[in-house]
Amino acid sequence: MSFIQTKYDISRLFNSKSEISFESSGHIDVKYAGNKTTKDTPINLKIQMRNVYEKLEIDLELGFTFESECSRCLDVNLVNKDRNLTVDFNKNQSNDYDIDFGSDEIEISPIISELILNEMKLQYICKSECKGLCTECGKNQNLTICKHPKKNLKESPFSSLTELDL
Ligand SMILES: [Zn+2]
Ligand SMILES: [Zn+2]
């Protein structure tokens, strides 16, 4: 999969005072904690830019999918999101995204990355009743619940059995 287009020619916009729009689809690398975008699922972007006096308004419509690893059972799930964002910039002032409106081409990947990062959680749990992994053998307890005795629990009703070495 090719990368999503993040560089856009805005020279036309400042000459004609009109509105320009683009669509692009592809990959962008975004990673945070147990989350990451993958090349298997394209990110879809619609972008509109308007020149309003000293301001440049940018409308973004982003559809994206990323992988999230459950913090308890480590199972990887796909998370789908659709998010819209409108940002405006004063062309003559610096901005948080370091976008240079003095040039004909702007690079908007920081805006796209931020929009995706906002949806990525530090702790992701696949479902509220997720049982996590067995502390003894590491098996996913959502699939099968381990029946074997737990070695380190002295109070366990099974501890006498393990001592007999059956
Ligand atoms: Zn889980
Ligand atoms: Zn186990």
Short mmCIF file of C-alpha atoms and ligand atoms in Angstrom, two decimals, residues 134 136-139 141 146 148, ligand 2:
data_model
loop_
_atom_site.label_atom_id
_atom_site.label_comp_id
_atom_site.label_asym_id
_atom_site.label_seq_id
_atom_site.Cartn_x
_atom_site.Cartn_y
_atom_site.Cartn_z
CA CYS A 134 -3.14 -17.06 33.37
CA GLU A 136 1.00 -19.47 35.81
CA CYS A 137 1.14 -20.50 32.15
CA GLY A 138 0.26 -17.30 30.25
CA LYS A 139 -2.71 -18.76 28.33
CA GLN A 141 -8.33 -17.08 29.88
CA CYS A 146 -7.01 -23.00 33.30
CA HIS A 148 -4.31 -26.58 36.80
ZN ZN B 2 -2.70 -21.53 33.16
#
